[in-house]
PDB file of C-alpha atoms in Angstrom:
ATOM      1  CA  MET A   1     -40.350 -66.782 -14.230  1.00 41.00           C
ATOM      2  CA  PRO A   2     -36.563 -66.611 -14.599  1.00 42.00           C
ATOM      3  CA  GLU A   3     -36.690 -67.047 -18.386  1.00 42.00           C
ATOM      4  CA  TYR A   4     -38.651 -63.826 -18.708  1.00 43.00           C
ATOM      5  CA  SER A   5     -36.324 -61.770 -16.472  1.00 41.00           C
ATOM      6  CA  PRO A   6     -34.358 -59.029 -18.259  1.00 40.00           C
ATOM      7  CA  PRO A   7     -30.704 -59.896 -18.842  1.00 38.00           C
ATOM      8  CA  THR A   8     -28.192 -58.500 -16.404  1.00 39.00           C
ATOM      9  CA  THR A   9     -25.750 -56.089 -18.044  1.00 37.00           C
ATOM     10  CA  HIS A  10     -22.484 -54.769 -16.688  1.00 40.00           C
ATOM     11  CA  ARG A  11     -21.556 -51.387 -18.141  1.00 45.00           C
ATOM     12  CA  LYS A  12     -18.042 -50.013 -17.866  1.00 51.00           C
ATOM     13  CA  LEU A  13     -17.188 -46.356 -17.585  1.00 60.00           C
ATOM     14  CA  GLU A  14     -15.170 -46.607 -20.827  1.00 76.00           C
ATOM     15  CA  MET A  15     -13.076 -43.661 -19.709  1.00 76.00           C
ATOM     16  CA  GLN A  16     -10.831 -44.014 -22.753  1.00 82.00           C
ATOM     17  CA  LEU A  17     -13.663 -42.421 -24.756  1.00 88.00           C
ATOM     18  CA  TRP A  18     -13.698 -39.258 -22.636  1.00 93.00           C
ATOM     19  CA  TRP A  19     -10.291 -39.117 -20.995  1.00 94.00           C
ATOM     20  CA  MET A  20      -9.878 -35.374 -21.609  1.00 97.00           C
ATOM     21  CA  THR A  21     -12.967 -34.758 -19.478  1.00 97.00           C
ATOM     22  CA  ALA A  22     -11.523 -37.052 -16.812  1.00 96.00           C
ATOM     23  CA  LEU A  23      -8.197 -35.188 -17.004  1.00 97.00           C
ATOM     24  CA  LEU A  24      -9.924 -31.815 -16.531  1.00 98.00           C
ATOM     25  CA  ILE A  25     -11.766 -33.190 -13.501  1.00 97.00           C
ATOM     26  CA  CYS A  26      -8.522 -34.553 -12.057  1.00 97.00           C
ATOM     27  CA  ILE A  27      -6.754 -31.214 -12.571  1.00 97.00           C
ATOM     28  CA  ASN A  28      -9.522 -29.297 -10.802  1.00 97.00           C
ATOM     29  CA  VAL A  29      -9.747 -31.782  -7.927  1.00 98.00           C
ATOM     30  CA  GLY A  30      -5.962 -32.067  -7.620  1.00 97.00           C
ATOM     31  CA  LEU A  31      -5.483 -28.301  -7.471  1.00 97.00           C
ATOM     32  CA  PHE A  32      -8.219 -27.982  -4.879  1.00 97.00           C
ATOM     33  CA  GLY A  33      -6.609 -30.678  -2.740  1.00 97.00           C
ATOM     34  CA  TRP A  34      -3.227 -28.957  -3.019  1.00 96.00           C
ATOM     35  CA  GLN A  35      -4.770 -25.637  -1.973  1.00 96.00           C
ATOM     36  CA  VAL A  36      -6.437 -27.218   1.057  1.00 95.00           C
ATOM     37  CA  LEU A  37      -3.181 -28.902   2.081  1.00 95.00           C
ATOM     38  CA  ASN A  38      -1.567 -25.479   1.971  1.00 93.00           C
ATOM     39  CA  GLY A  39      -4.040 -24.019   4.448  1.00 92.00           C
ATOM     40  CA  MET A  40      -7.014 -22.906   2.362  1.00 94.00           C
ATOM     41  CA  ASP A  41     -10.427 -23.254   4.002  1.00 94.00           C
ATOM     42  CA  ILE A  42     -12.113 -26.300   2.467  1.00 95.00           C
ATOM     43  CA  THR A  43     -15.652 -24.928   2.851  1.00 93.00           C
ATOM     44  CA  GLN A  44     -15.350 -21.184   2.294  1.00 90.00           C
ATOM     45  CA  PRO A  45     -11.999 -19.830   1.077  1.00 93.00           C
ATOM     46  CA  SER A  46     -11.336 -16.186   1.860  1.00 90.00           C
ATOM     47  CA  SER A  47     -11.098 -13.649  -0.953  1.00 89.00           C
ATOM     48  CA  PRO A  48      -7.352 -13.073  -0.347  1.00 90.00           C
ATOM     49  CA  ASP A  49      -6.713 -16.831  -0.541  1.00 92.00           C
ATOM     50  CA  ALA A  50      -8.778 -17.064  -3.719  1.00 94.00           C
ATOM     51  CA  ILE A  51      -6.751 -14.252  -5.285  1.00 94.00           C
ATOM     52  CA  ARG A  52      -3.471 -15.869  -4.242  1.00 93.00           C
ATOM     53  CA  TRP A  53      -4.524 -19.070  -5.992  1.00 95.00           C
ATOM     54  CA  GLY A  54      -5.446 -17.415  -9.287  1.00 95.00           C
ATOM     55  CA  ALA A  55      -9.063 -16.283  -8.988  1.00 96.00           C
ATOM     56  CA  ASP A  56     -10.270 -13.466 -11.228  1.00 96.00           C
ATOM     57  CA  TYR A  57     -10.368 -10.007  -9.652  1.00 95.00           C
ATOM     58  CA  ALA A  58     -10.972  -7.514 -12.445  1.00 94.00           C
ATOM     59  CA  PRO A  59      -8.700  -4.644 -11.256  1.00 94.00           C
ATOM     60  CA  LEU A  60      -5.804  -7.060 -10.738  1.00 95.00           C
ATOM     61  CA  THR A  61      -6.570  -9.016 -13.908  1.00 96.00           C
ATOM     62  CA  TYR A  62      -6.737  -6.028 -16.227  1.00 96.00           C
ATOM     63  CA  LEU A  63      -4.087  -3.824 -14.648  1.00 94.00           C
ATOM     64  CA  ALA A  64      -1.465  -6.490 -13.994  1.00 93.00           C
ATOM     65  CA  GLU A  65      -2.281 -10.193 -14.525  1.00 95.00           C
ATOM     66  CA  PRO A  66      -4.550 -11.075 -17.483  1.00 96.00           C
ATOM     67  CA  ILE A  67      -3.618 -14.762 -17.051  1.00 97.00           C
ATOM     68  CA  ARG A  68      -6.267 -14.812 -14.317  1.00 97.00           C
ATOM     69  CA  LEU A  69      -8.943 -14.935 -17.016  1.00 97.00           C
ATOM     70  CA  PHE A  70      -7.693 -18.500 -17.585  1.00 97.00           C
ATOM     71  CA  SER A  71      -6.411 -19.560 -14.155  1.00 97.00           C
ATOM     72  CA  SER A  72      -9.715 -18.648 -12.497  1.00 96.00           C
ATOM     73  CA  MET A  73     -11.316 -21.534 -14.391  1.00 97.00           C
ATOM     74  CA  PHE A  74      -9.431 -23.929 -12.098  1.00 96.00           C
ATOM     75  CA  PHE A  75     -10.174 -22.420  -8.678  1.00 95.00           C
ATOM     76  CA  HIS A  76     -13.332 -23.147  -6.687  1.00 96.00           C
ATOM     77  CA  PHE A  77     -14.919 -21.525  -3.651  1.00 94.00           C
ATOM     78  CA  GLY A  78     -15.145 -24.552  -1.415  1.00 94.00           C
ATOM     79  CA  LEU A  79     -15.861 -28.246  -1.709  1.00 96.00           C
ATOM     80  CA  ILE A  80     -19.548 -27.919  -2.633  1.00 95.00           C
ATOM     81  CA  HIS A  81     -18.743 -25.486  -5.460  1.00 95.00           C
ATOM     82  CA  LEU A  82     -16.113 -27.914  -6.750  1.00 97.00           C
ATOM     83  CA  MET A  83     -18.365 -30.977  -6.517  1.00 96.00           C
ATOM     84  CA  LEU A  84     -21.280 -29.335  -8.327  1.00 95.00           C
ATOM     85  CA  ASN A  85     -19.079 -28.158 -11.194  1.00 96.00           C
ATOM     86  CA  MET A  86     -17.207 -31.449 -11.499  1.00 97.00           C
ATOM     87  CA  TRP A  87     -20.451 -33.437 -11.522  1.00 96.00           C
ATOM     88  CA  ALA A  88     -21.806 -31.218 -14.301  1.00 96.00           C
ATOM     89  CA  LEU A  89     -18.479 -31.464 -16.158  1.00 97.00           C
ATOM     90  CA  TYR A  90     -18.697 -35.258 -16.001  1.00 97.00           C
ATOM     91  CA  ILE A  91     -22.320 -35.327 -17.202  1.00 95.00           C
ATOM     92  CA  PHE A  92     -21.873 -32.844 -20.058  1.00 97.00           C
ATOM     93  CA  GLY A  93     -18.222 -33.440 -20.865  1.00 97.00           C
ATOM     94  CA  SER A  94     -18.279 -37.210 -21.182  1.00 95.00           C
ATOM     95  CA  VAL A  95     -20.998 -36.864 -23.847  1.00 96.00           C
ATOM     96  CA  ALA A  96     -19.714 -33.733 -25.591  1.00 97.00           C
ATOM     97  CA  GLU A  97     -16.183 -35.108 -25.941  1.00 97.00           C
ATOM     98  CA  GLN A  98     -17.460 -38.174 -27.791  1.00 96.00           C
ATOM     99  CA  ILE A  99     -19.662 -36.081 -30.089  1.00 96.00           C
ATOM    100  CA  PHE A 100     -17.219 -33.287 -30.982  1.00 96.00           C
ATOM    101  CA  GLY A 101     -13.962 -35.150 -30.714  1.00 95.00           C
ATOM    102  CA  ARG A 102     -11.233 -34.446 -28.202  1.00 96.00           C
ATOM    103  CA  VAL A 103      -9.604 -31.452 -29.893  1.00 97.00           C
ATOM    104  CA  TYR A 104     -12.777 -29.503 -30.634  1.00 97.00           C
ATOM    105  CA  PHE A 105     -14.207 -30.349 -27.216  1.00 98.00           C
ATOM    106  CA  THR A 106     -11.109 -28.972 -25.490  1.00 98.00           C
ATOM    107  CA  GLY A 107     -11.117 -25.812 -27.601  1.00 98.00           C
ATOM    108  CA  LEU A 108     -14.807 -25.244 -26.928  1.00 98.00           C
ATOM    109  CA  TYR A 109     -14.317 -25.760 -23.190  1.00 98.00           C
ATOM    110  CA  ILE A 110     -11.460 -23.251 -22.960  1.00 98.00           C
ATOM    111  CA  CYS A 111     -13.131 -20.648 -25.201  1.00 98.00           C
ATOM    112  CA  ALA A 112     -16.380 -20.905 -23.223  1.00 98.00           C
ATOM    113  CA  GLY A 113     -14.514 -20.489 -19.940  1.00 97.00           C
ATOM    114  CA  LEU A 114     -12.600 -17.463 -21.226  1.00 98.00           C
ATOM    115  CA  MET A 115     -15.738 -15.847 -22.629  1.00 98.00           C
ATOM    116  CA  GLY A 116     -17.406 -16.338 -19.257  1.00 97.00           C
ATOM    117  CA  SER A 117     -14.507 -14.593 -17.512  1.00 97.00           C
ATOM    118  CA  LEU A 118     -14.499 -11.773 -20.082  1.00 97.00           C
ATOM    119  CA  LEU A 119     -18.235 -11.089 -19.845  1.00 97.00           C
ATOM    120  CA  SER A 120     -17.940 -11.136 -16.058  1.00 96.00           C
ATOM    121  CA  SER A 121     -15.161  -8.527 -16.357  1.00 95.00           C
ATOM    122  CA  TYR A 122     -17.336  -6.424 -18.638  1.00 96.00           C
ATOM    123  CA  MET A 123     -20.066  -6.376 -15.995  1.00 95.00           C
ATOM    124  CA  SER A 124     -17.509  -5.365 -13.346  1.00 93.00           C
ATOM    125  CA  ILE A 125     -16.455  -2.461 -15.564  1.00 94.00           C
ATOM    126  CA  GLN A 126     -20.071  -1.363 -15.992  1.00 93.00           C
ATOM    127  CA  ASP A 127     -20.610  -1.537 -12.230  1.00 91.00           C
ATOM    128  CA  SER A 128     -17.542   0.657 -11.712  1.00 90.00           C
ATOM    129  CA  TYR A 129     -18.939   3.190 -14.206  1.00 90.00           C
ATOM    130  CA  ALA A 130     -22.191   3.251 -12.213  1.00 88.00           C
ATOM    131  CA  LEU A 131     -20.225   3.668  -8.992  1.00 84.00           C
ATOM    132  CA  ILE A 132     -18.389   6.719 -10.340  1.00 83.00           C
ATOM    133  CA  GLU A 133     -21.420   8.286 -11.982  1.00 81.00           C
ATOM    134  CA  GLY A 134     -23.605   7.749  -8.923  1.00 70.00           C
ATOM    135  CA  GLY A 135     -21.175   9.537  -6.643  1.00 62.00           C
ATOM    136  CA  VAL A 136     -22.380   7.435  -3.700  1.00 55.00           C
ATOM    137  CA  ALA A 137     -20.402   4.605  -2.126  1.00 59.00           C
ATOM    138  CA  ASN A 138     -22.134   1.336  -2.950  1.00 65.00           C
ATOM    139  CA  PRO A 139     -20.237  -1.827  -1.930  1.00 64.00           C
ATOM    140  CA  GLY A 140     -22.470  -3.869  -4.222  1.00 66.00           C
ATOM    141  CA  LEU A 141     -20.926  -2.163  -7.246  1.00 73.00           C
ATOM    142  CA  LEU A 142     -17.315  -2.824  -6.272  1.00 80.00           C
ATOM    143  CA  PRO A 143     -15.535  -5.544  -8.303  1.00 87.00           C
ATOM    144  CA  GLY A 144     -15.915  -9.000  -6.825  1.00 89.00           C
ATOM    145  CA  VAL A 145     -13.681 -12.044  -6.845  1.00 93.00           C
ATOM    146  CA  SER A 146     -14.876 -14.713  -9.269  1.00 94.00           C
ATOM    147  CA  ALA A 147     -13.696 -18.191 -10.142  1.00 95.00           C
ATOM    148  CA  GLY A 148     -14.838 -21.654 -11.107  1.00 95.00           C
ATOM    149  CA  ALA A 149     -15.360 -23.896 -14.098  1.00 96.00           C
ATOM    150  CA  SER A 150     -19.042 -23.015 -14.389  1.00 94.00           C
ATOM    151  CA  GLY A 151     -18.629 -20.755 -17.455  1.00 96.00           C
ATOM    152  CA  ALA A 152     -16.891 -23.558 -19.343  1.00 97.00           C
ATOM    153  CA  VAL A 153     -19.350 -26.166 -18.057  1.00 97.00           C
ATOM    154  CA  MET A 154     -22.354 -24.047 -19.022  1.00 97.00           C
ATOM    155  CA  GLY A 155     -20.770 -23.728 -22.463  1.00 97.00           C
ATOM    156  CA  LEU A 156     -20.818 -27.527 -22.738  1.00 98.00           C
ATOM    157  CA  GLY A 157     -24.409 -27.630 -21.538  1.00 97.00           C
ATOM    158  CA  ALA A 158     -25.429 -25.021 -24.111  1.00 97.00           C
ATOM    159  CA  SER A 159     -23.611 -26.942 -26.841  1.00 97.00           C
ATOM    160  CA  LEU A 160     -25.544 -30.132 -26.101  1.00 97.00           C
ATOM    161  CA  THR A 161     -28.784 -28.159 -25.867  1.00 97.00           C
ATOM    162  CA  VAL A 162     -28.208 -26.635 -29.318  1.00 97.00           C
ATOM    163  CA  LEU A 163     -27.459 -30.081 -30.751  1.00 97.00           C
ATOM    164  CA  SER A 164     -30.615 -31.501 -29.195  1.00 96.00           C
ATOM    165  CA  LEU A 165     -32.706 -28.834 -30.951  1.00 96.00           C
ATOM    166  CA  LEU A 166     -31.185 -29.531 -34.376  1.00 95.00           C
ATOM    167  CA  PRO A 167     -31.895 -32.535 -36.615  1.00 95.00           C
ATOM    168  CA  MET A 168     -29.746 -35.449 -35.497  1.00 93.00           C
ATOM    169  CA  LEU A 169     -26.579 -36.075 -37.505  1.00 93.00           C
ATOM    170  CA  PRO A 170     -26.179 -39.473 -39.190  1.00 90.00           C
ATOM    171  CA  ARG A 171     -23.177 -40.507 -37.073  1.00 87.00           C
ATOM    172  CA  GLN A 172     -24.136 -38.778 -33.852  1.00 90.00           C
ATOM    173  CA  PRO A 173     -23.364 -41.274 -31.049  1.00 90.00           C
ATOM    174  CA  PHE A 174     -26.042 -40.055 -28.617  1.00 90.00           C
ATOM    175  CA  ILE A 175     -29.721 -39.186 -28.752  1.00 91.00           C
ATOM    176  CA  LEU A 176     -30.012 -35.976 -26.729  1.00 94.00           C
ATOM    177  CA  ASP A 177     -33.141 -35.256 -24.685  1.00 93.00           C
ATOM    178  CA  LYS A 178     -33.974 -31.656 -25.593  1.00 93.00           C
ATOM    179  CA  LYS A 179     -36.670 -31.231 -22.941  1.00 94.00           C
ATOM    180  CA  THR A 180     -34.308 -32.232 -20.151  1.00 94.00           C
ATOM    181  CA  LEU A 181     -31.440 -30.113 -21.467  1.00 95.00           C
ATOM    182  CA  VAL A 182     -33.580 -27.016 -21.976  1.00 95.00           C
ATOM    183  CA  MET A 183     -35.032 -27.432 -18.491  1.00 94.00           C
ATOM    184  CA  ILE A 184     -31.606 -27.860 -16.866  1.00 93.00           C
ATOM    185  CA  MET A 185     -30.073 -24.875 -18.647  1.00 94.00           C
ATOM    186  CA  GLY A 186     -33.132 -22.697 -18.006  1.00 93.00           C
ATOM    187  CA  LEU A 187     -33.151 -23.648 -14.323  1.00 92.00           C
ATOM    188  CA  ASN A 188     -29.458 -22.807 -13.987  1.00 89.00           C
ATOM    189  CA  LEU A 189     -29.984 -19.401 -15.585  1.00 90.00           C
ATOM    190  CA  ALA A 190     -33.021 -18.682 -13.412  1.00 90.00           C
ATOM    191  CA  MET A 191     -31.110 -19.589 -10.250  1.00 87.00           C
ATOM    192  CA  GLY A 192     -28.319 -17.251 -11.323  1.00 84.00           C
ATOM    193  CA  PHE A 193     -30.766 -14.350 -11.484  1.00 85.00           C
ATOM    194  CA  MET A 194     -32.549 -15.212  -8.256  1.00 83.00           C
ATOM    195  CA  ILE A 195     -29.683 -16.217  -5.948  1.00 81.00           C
ATOM    196  CA  SER A 196     -27.062 -13.678  -4.945  1.00 77.00           C
ATOM    197  CA  GLY A 197     -23.430 -14.683  -5.186  1.00 78.00           C
ATOM    198  CA  ILE A 198     -23.797 -16.579  -8.487  1.00 86.00           C
ATOM    199  CA  ASN A 199     -21.809 -15.085 -11.348  1.00 89.00           C
ATOM    200  CA  ASN A 200     -24.503 -15.324 -14.002  1.00 92.00           C
ATOM    201  CA  ALA A 201     -22.497 -13.189 -16.440  1.00 94.00           C
ATOM    202  CA  ALA A 202     -19.890 -15.966 -16.573  1.00 95.00           C
ATOM    203  CA  HIS A 203     -22.653 -18.528 -17.180  1.00 96.00           C
ATOM    204  CA  ILE A 204     -24.168 -16.474 -20.003  1.00 96.00           C
ATOM    205  CA  GLY A 205     -20.788 -15.787 -21.603  1.00 97.00           C
ATOM    206  CA  GLY A 206     -19.945 -19.487 -21.577  1.00 97.00           C
ATOM    207  CA  MET A 207     -23.351 -20.397 -22.992  1.00 97.00           C
ATOM    208  CA  ILE A 208     -23.064 -17.896 -25.852  1.00 97.00           C
ATOM    209  CA  MET A 209     -19.655 -19.238 -26.833  1.00 98.00           C
ATOM    210  CA  GLY A 210     -20.729 -22.869 -26.499  1.00 98.00           C
ATOM    211  CA  ALA A 211     -23.857 -22.322 -28.586  1.00 97.00           C
ATOM    212  CA  GLY A 212     -21.996 -20.399 -31.291  1.00 98.00           C
ATOM    213  CA  LEU A 213     -19.177 -22.907 -31.656  1.00 98.00           C
ATOM    214  CA  THR A 214     -21.667 -25.769 -31.732  1.00 98.00           C
ATOM    215  CA  ALA A 215     -23.723 -24.142 -34.490  1.00 97.00           C
ATOM    216  CA  LEU A 216     -20.574 -23.690 -36.603  1.00 97.00           C
ATOM    217  CA  TRP A 217     -19.440 -27.265 -35.926  1.00 97.00           C
ATOM    218  CA  TYR A 218     -22.850 -28.597 -36.901  1.00 97.00           C
ATOM    219  CA  LEU A 219     -22.741 -26.593 -40.129  1.00 96.00           C
ATOM    220  CA  GLY A 220     -19.367 -28.104 -40.938  1.00 95.00           C
ATOM    221  CA  GLN A 221     -20.719 -31.602 -40.386  1.00 95.00           C
ATOM    222  CA  LYS A 222     -23.677 -30.933 -42.676  1.00 93.00           C
ATOM    223  CA  MET A 223     -21.335 -29.522 -45.356  1.00 92.00           C
ATOM    224  CA  GLN A 224     -19.013 -32.537 -44.946  1.00 89.00           C
ATOM    225  CA  ARG A 225     -16.173 -30.093 -44.282  1.00 89.00           C
ATOM    226  CA  GLY A 226     -15.881 -30.913 -40.610  1.00 83.00           C
ATOM    227  CA  ASN A 227     -12.127 -30.446 -40.069  1.00 91.00           C
ATOM    228  CA  LEU A 228     -11.869 -27.168 -41.983  1.00 95.00           C
ATOM    229  CA  VAL A 229     -14.971 -25.593 -40.448  1.00 95.00           C
ATOM    230  CA  SER A 230     -13.961 -26.782 -36.972  1.00 96.00           C
ATOM    231  CA  LEU A 231     -10.588 -25.070 -37.322  1.00 97.00           C
ATOM    232  CA  VAL A 232     -12.206 -21.863 -38.547  1.00 97.00           C
ATOM    233  CA  ALA A 233     -14.778 -22.016 -35.733  1.00 97.00           C
ATOM    234  CA  LEU A 234     -12.110 -22.342 -33.032  1.00 98.00           C
ATOM    235  CA  LEU A 235     -10.131 -19.471 -34.548  1.00 98.00           C
ATOM    236  CA  LEU A 236     -13.300 -17.362 -34.519  1.00 98.00           C
ATOM    237  CA  GLY A 237     -13.889 -18.327 -30.890  1.00 98.00           C
ATOM    238  CA  VAL A 238     -10.373 -17.206 -29.946  1.00 98.00           C
ATOM    239  CA  ALA A 239     -10.813 -14.025 -32.004  1.00 98.00           C
ATOM    240  CA  ALA A 240     -14.069 -13.232 -30.188  1.00 98.00           C
ATOM    241  CA  CYS A 241     -12.277 -13.558 -26.835  1.00 98.00           C
ATOM    242  CA  VAL A 242      -9.450 -11.289 -27.999  1.00 98.00           C
ATOM    243  CA  VAL A 243     -11.903  -8.671 -29.303  1.00 98.00           C
ATOM    244  CA  LEU A 244     -13.881  -8.594 -26.047  1.00 98.00           C
ATOM    245  CA  TYR A 245     -10.661  -8.398 -24.029  1.00 98.00           C
ATOM    246  CA  GLN A 246      -9.452  -5.430 -26.104  1.00 97.00           C
ATOM    247  CA  TYR A 247     -12.879  -3.804 -25.821  1.00 97.00           C
ATOM    248  CA  ASN A 248     -12.777  -4.160 -22.037  1.00 97.00           C
ATOM    249  CA  LEU A 249      -9.316  -2.602 -21.998  1.00 96.00           C
ATOM    250  CA  ALA A 250     -10.605   0.351 -24.028  1.00 95.00           C
ATOM    251  CA  LEU A 251     -13.367   0.894 -21.462  1.00 96.00           C
ATOM    252  CA  LEU A 252     -10.918   1.065 -18.560  1.00 94.00           C
ATOM    253  CA  GLU A 253      -9.585   4.606 -18.957  1.00 91.00           C
ATOM    254  CA  PRO A 254     -12.359   6.496 -17.097  1.00 92.00           C
ATOM    255  CA  ILE A 255     -12.239   4.060 -14.172  1.00 92.00           C
ATOM    256  CA  ARG A 256      -8.487   3.367 -14.149  1.00 93.00           C
ATOM    257  CA  PRO A 257      -7.821   5.710 -11.156  1.00 91.00           C
ATOM    258  CA  LEU A 258     -10.556   3.947  -9.149  1.00 90.00           C
ATOM    259  CA  TRP A 259      -9.205   0.502  -9.999  1.00 93.00           C
ATOM    260  CA  GLN A 260      -5.629   1.537  -9.235  1.00 92.00           C
ATOM    261  CA  GLU A 261      -6.788   2.692  -5.806  1.00 91.00           C
ATOM    262  CA  ILE A 262      -8.652  -0.579  -5.281  1.00 90.00           C
ATOM    263  CA  LEU A 263      -5.581  -2.521  -6.388  1.00 90.00           C
ATOM    264  CA  GLN A 264      -3.355  -0.664  -3.916  1.00 89.00           C
ATOM    265  CA  MET A 265      -5.786  -1.501  -1.122  1.00 87.00           C
ATOM    266  CA  LEU A 266      -5.782  -5.142  -2.207  1.00 84.00           C
ATOM    267  CA  GLN A 267      -1.995  -5.323  -2.245  1.00 84.00           C
ATOM    268  CA  GLN A 268      -1.891  -3.870   1.256  1.00 82.00           C
ATOM    269  CA  GLN A 269      -4.499  -6.375   2.426  1.00 79.00           C
ATOM    270  CA  LEU A 270      -2.537  -9.282   0.956  1.00 77.00           C
ATOM    271  CA  ALA A 271       0.654  -7.999   2.554  1.00 75.00           C
ATOM    272  CA  ASP A 272      -0.996  -7.696   5.985  1.00 70.00           C
ATOM    273  CA  GLN A 273      -2.535 -11.181   5.875  1.00 69.00           C
ATOM    274  CA  PRO A 274       0.095 -13.900   6.379  1.00 59.00           C
ATOM    275  CA  VAL A 275       0.289 -16.702   3.814  1.00 55.00           C
ATOM    276  CA  ARG A 276      -1.003 -19.938   5.301  1.00 55.00           C
TER     277      ARG A 276
END
């Protein structure tokens, strides 16, 4: 009977509630399109092309261009990599932005992405130590090129997971499904350990930062000192990134000659390969 049919509803995207997330997606997609128009392979960019466009390569990042810790968050290895990260950014970001507010959401996203890059660099340094100490050439221990928004996105996923496990706040705009979130985050971590080519260190670094900043934000909300605690939390997040960066720099000295040699080889490779 028509009178018993459920009413038809028309839901809008309401992008004005999460426009920072939309802006981040547009920046990533726009940069990718620009790179493809300038000759980059749309399915599988080469390592030299990735480095030219700002990807993170630890010897280059730490010996010459630390800005790559940030710029690498906006480069992706092909269309599928981009689509997966942007879909996850939309799912997590559109919710997280409305819960945390635009400023805290943006700070959390950037800090999580940087922490992912920094932990990835730390693992590259440890691999280089193993390469020197082993005395045997092992290509698997050489620094790799890394990039993508996945560290930042996993930070958002971890933040929502932490919130779902805590008692719901009075003004929290969403009811978060903890079973689904825990399953998604656990599956992503498991895939990172099982599938080669996934930078799981970046995922873990982003998750640690996202979880930590969310716990501090939640504490501020419970104390009714949200603005003050949020500011302190973001400053602590930045401080943690600075400390890990300085720690990585301090670890470089024993492997600096190796990385300088690798960097010279890279520069020669980039010089020999014409810019497309």
